Amino acid sequence: MSRTTTVTDPAKLAEDADPRFAAINSDMRQRGRECPFRDAAEITIDAPVEKLYDVVVDPSRLTEWVTIHDSLEDAPDRPLERGSELTQVLRIAGRTFRVRWTVVENEPCRRVVWQGRGRLGSHARVVYRFDSDDEGRETTFSYINEYELPGGPFGRMAGLPVSLVAQKELENSLQRLKTLVR
């Protein structure tokens, strides 16, 4: 049985305690900044972890499951691996924007971390985590999206409504993913 859980305590999924993660976010921390917005959800899918992993690291499949994905401007024609870069056009709340992503960590079938930069100094970090059951038939997929909007204090004020929409889209994306991976 598949289910989606909105994570009301995103610290449950936080990778910040992991010393490897501190290095990924060090540039923001050196400037005294943290991503002020964090949306997180997880879903359990009746499928082996390898099947789920293959879908989420294939850039050509983003359009099939990521609800805010509009298009790719450039991307590798193979599965993403550490160091892979792509430019994604996203659409949320009627607005489109580009994010230049770099895969900064890829532990196949365990964890993938992306870092992104957008216009006007906006930045984001996405963490995918895969947890398989003992029999290898069911996978819990955790998705964390942290981001800072441009505009300083004005961006933070606008961020709350954006975060509410982004959380809903994240949950919808996981439901779409569930239908793809069976």
CSV table of C-alpha atoms in Angstrom, one decimal:
chain,number,residue,atom,x,y,z
A,1,MET,CA,0.0,0.0,0.0
A,2,SER,CA,1.4,3.4,-1.0
A,3,ARG,CA,1.0,6.4,1.2
A,4,THR,CA,2.3,10.0,1.2
A,5,THR,CA,3.2,11.7,4.4
A,6,THR,CA,3.7,15.4,4.7
A,7,VAL,CA,6.6,15.9,7.0
A,8,THR,CA,5.5,18.5,9.6
A,9,ASP,CA,8.8,18.2,11.3
A,10,PRO,CA,11.3,18.4,8.4
A,11,ALA,CA,14.1,17.9,10.9
A,12,LYS,CA,13.1,14.2,10.8
A,13,LEU,CA,14.5,14.1,7.3
A,14,ALA,CA,17.2,16.7,7.8
A,15,GLU,CA,20.6,15.8,6.6
A,16,ASP,CA,22.2,18.7,8.4
A,17,ALA,CA,23.5,16.4,11.2
A,18,ASP,CA,25.4,14.4,8.6
A,19,PRO,CA,29.0,15.9,8.5
A,20,ARG,CA,29.1,15.2,4.7
A,21,PHE,CA,26.1,17.5,4.3
A,22,ALA,CA,27.7,20.4,6.1
A,23,ALA,CA,30.3,20.6,3.3
A,24,ILE,CA,27.6,20.8,0.7
A,25,ASN,CA,25.9,23.8,2.4
A,26,SER,CA,29.2,25.5,3.5
A,27,ASP,CA,29.0,28.4,1.1
A,28,MET,CA,25.7,29.5,2.5
A,29,ARG,CA,26.8,29.0,6.1
A,30,GLN,CA,30.0,31.0,5.5
A,31,ARG,CA,27.8,34.0,4.5
A,32,GLY,CA,25.7,33.4,7.6
A,33,ARG,CA,22.7,32.2,5.6
A,34,GLU,CA,20.5,29.2,5.7
A,35,CYS,CA,17.7,28.3,3.3
A,36,PRO,CA,14.7,29.8,5.1
A,37,PHE,CA,12.1,27.5,3.4
A,38,ARG,CA,12.0,23.8,3.6
A,39,ASP,CA,9.3,21.6,2.1
A,40,ALA,CA,9.5,17.8,2.8
A,41,ALA,CA,7.4,14.8,2.2
A,42,GLU,CA,7.8,11.0,1.9
A,43,ILE,CA,5.9,8.2,0.2
A,44,THR,CA,6.1,4.5,0.5
A,45,ILE,CA,5.9,2.8,-2.9
A,46,ASP,CA,5.3,-0.9,-3.7
A,47,ALA,CA,8.4,-1.2,-5.8
A,48,PRO,CA,12.1,-2.2,-5.5
A,49,VAL,CA,14.5,0.7,-4.7
A,50,GLU,CA,16.4,0.2,-8.0
A,51,LYS,CA,13.2,0.8,-10.1
A,52,LEU,CA,12.4,4.0,-8.2
A,53,TYR,CA,16.0,5.2,-8.3
A,54,ASP,CA,16.2,4.6,-12.1
A,55,VAL,CA,13.2,6.9,-12.6
A,56,VAL,CA,14.3,9.8,-10.4
A,57,VAL,CA,17.8,10.0,-11.8
A,58,ASP,CA,16.7,10.0,-15.4
A,59,PRO,CA,16.3,13.7,-16.5
A,60,SER,CA,14.1,12.8,-19.4
A,61,ARG,CA,11.5,11.5,-16.9
A,62,LEU,CA,11.2,14.6,-14.8
A,63,THR,CA,8.2,15.8,-16.9
A,64,GLU,CA,6.4,12.5,-16.0
A,65,TRP,CA,6.4,13.1,-12.2
A,66,VAL,CA,7.5,16.5,-11.1
A,67,THR,CA,4.4,18.7,-11.3
A,68,ILE,CA,6.3,22.0,-11.4
A,69,HIS,CA,8.7,20.8,-14.1
A,70,ASP,CA,8.1,22.8,-17.3
A,71,SER,CA,11.1,21.8,-19.5
A,72,LEU,CA,14.8,21.1,-19.6
A,73,GLU,CA,17.1,23.6,-21.4
A,74,ASP,CA,20.0,21.2,-21.2
A,75,ALA,CA,20.7,17.9,-19.5
A,76,PRO,CA,22.7,14.8,-19.9
A,77,ASP,CA,21.2,12.1,-22.1
A,78,ARG,CA,22.0,9.5,-19.5
A,79,PRO,CA,21.1,9.0,-15.8
A,80,LEU,CA,22.4,11.7,-13.4
A,81,GLU,CA,25.5,11.1,-11.5
A,82,ARG,CA,27.7,13.1,-9.2
A,83,GLY,CA,28.9,16.2,-11.1
A,84,SER,CA,26.0,16.1,-13.6
A,85,GLU,CA,24.6,19.5,-14.5
A,86,LEU,CA,21.3,20.5,-16.0
A,87,THR,CA,19.2,23.6,-16.5
A,88,GLN,CA,15.5,23.1,-15.6
A,89,VAL,CA,12.6,25.5,-16.2
A,90,LEU,CA,10.1,25.3,-13.4
A,91,ARG,CA,6.6,26.7,-13.2
A,92,ILE,CA,5.0,27.5,-9.9
A,93,ALA,CA,2.1,29.9,-9.1
A,94,GLY,CA,1.9,30.9,-12.7
A,95,ARG,CA,5.6,32.0,-12.9
A,96,THR,CA,8.4,30.3,-14.7
A,97,PHE,CA,12.0,30.4,-13.6
A,98,ARG,CA,15.3,28.6,-14.5
A,99,VAL,CA,17.5,26.7,-12.1
A,100,ARG,CA,20.9,25.5,-12.9
A,101,TRP,CA,21.3,22.2,-10.9
A,102,THR,CA,24.5,20.3,-10.0
A,103,VAL,CA,24.3,16.8,-8.6
A,104,VAL,CA,26.7,17.1,-5.6
A,105,GLU,CA,26.1,13.7,-4.2
A,106,ASN,CA,24.9,10.4,-5.6
A,107,GLU,CA,24.9,7.2,-3.5
A,108,PRO,CA,22.9,4.9,-5.9
A,109,CYS,CA,19.7,3.7,-4.4
A,110,ARG,CA,20.4,5.5,-1.1
A,111,ARG,CA,20.7,9.2,-1.5
A,112,VAL,CA,20.9,12.0,-4.2
A,113,VAL,CA,21.6,15.6,-3.4
A,114,TRP,CA,21.2,18.5,-5.9
A,115,GLN,CA,22.3,22.1,-5.5
A,116,GLY,CA,20.7,24.8,-7.6
A,117,ARG,CA,21.1,28.4,-8.5
A,118,GLY,CA,18.5,30.7,-10.0
A,119,ARG,CA,18.1,34.3,-10.9
A,120,LEU,CA,19.0,37.2,-8.5
A,121,GLY,CA,20.9,35.0,-6.1
A,122,SER,CA,18.2,32.5,-5.4
A,123,HIS,CA,19.4,29.0,-4.5
A,124,ALA,CA,18.0,25.6,-3.6
A,125,ARG,CA,19.0,22.2,-2.4
A,126,VAL,CA,17.1,19.0,-3.0
A,127,VAL,CA,17.7,15.7,-1.1
A,128,TYR,CA,16.2,12.4,-2.2
A,129,ARG,CA,16.5,9.5,0.2
A,130,PHE,CA,15.6,5.9,-0.5
A,131,ASP,CA,14.9,3.4,2.2
A,132,SER,CA,14.0,-0.2,1.2
A,133,ASP,CA,12.2,-2.8,3.3
A,134,ASP,CA,13.9,-6.0,4.3
A,135,GLU,CA,12.4,-8.0,1.4
A,136,GLY,CA,13.3,-5.3,-1.2
A,137,ARG,CA,9.7,-5.0,-2.4
A,138,GLU,CA,8.8,-1.7,-0.9
A,139,THR,CA,10.7,1.7,-0.9
A,140,THR,CA,10.1,4.8,1.2
A,141,PHE,CA,11.2,7.8,-0.9
A,142,SER,CA,11.9,11.0,1.1
A,143,TYR,CA,12.1,14.3,-0.7
A,144,ILE,CA,13.4,17.5,0.9
A,145,ASN,CA,13.4,20.8,-1.0
A,146,GLU,CA,15.2,23.8,0.7
A,147,TYR,CA,15.3,27.2,-1.0
A,148,GLU,CA,15.8,30.9,-0.6
A,149,LEU,CA,13.9,33.3,-2.8
A,150,PRO,CA,15.6,36.4,-4.1
A,151,GLY,CA,14.7,39.8,-2.7
A,152,GLY,CA,16.0,39.5,0.9
A,153,PRO,CA,13.2,40.3,3.4
A,154,PHE,CA,10.7,40.8,0.6
A,155,GLY,CA,11.5,37.3,-0.7
A,156,ARG,CA,11.1,35.9,2.7
A,157,MET,CA,7.6,37.6,3.0
A,158,ALA,CA,6.6,36.2,-0.4
A,159,GLY,CA,8.0,32.9,0.5
A,160,LEU,CA,5.3,31.7,2.8
A,161,PRO,CA,2.6,31.5,0.1
A,162,VAL,CA,5.1,30.0,-2.3
A,163,SER,CA,6.1,27.4,0.3
A,164,LEU,CA,2.5,26.4,0.8
A,165,VAL,CA,2.0,25.9,-3.0
A,166,ALA,CA,5.4,24.2,-3.2
A,167,GLN,CA,4.5,21.7,-0.4
A,168,LYS,CA,1.2,20.8,-2.2
A,169,GLU,CA,3.1,20.3,-5.5
A,170,LEU,CA,5.7,18.2,-3.8
A,171,GLU,CA,3.0,15.9,-2.5
A,172,ASN,CA,1.3,15.8,-5.9
A,173,SER,CA,4.7,14.9,-7.5
A,174,LEU,CA,5.1,12.0,-5.2
A,175,GLN,CA,1.7,10.7,-6.1
A,176,ARG,CA,2.6,10.9,-9.7
A,177,LEU,CA,5.8,9.1,-9.0
A,178,LYS,CA,3.9,6.3,-7.3
A,179,THR,CA,1.9,5.7,-10.5
A,180,LEU,CA,5.0,5.5,-12.6
A,181,VAL,CA,6.9,3.0,-10.4
A,182,ARG,CA,4.9,-0.1,-9.9
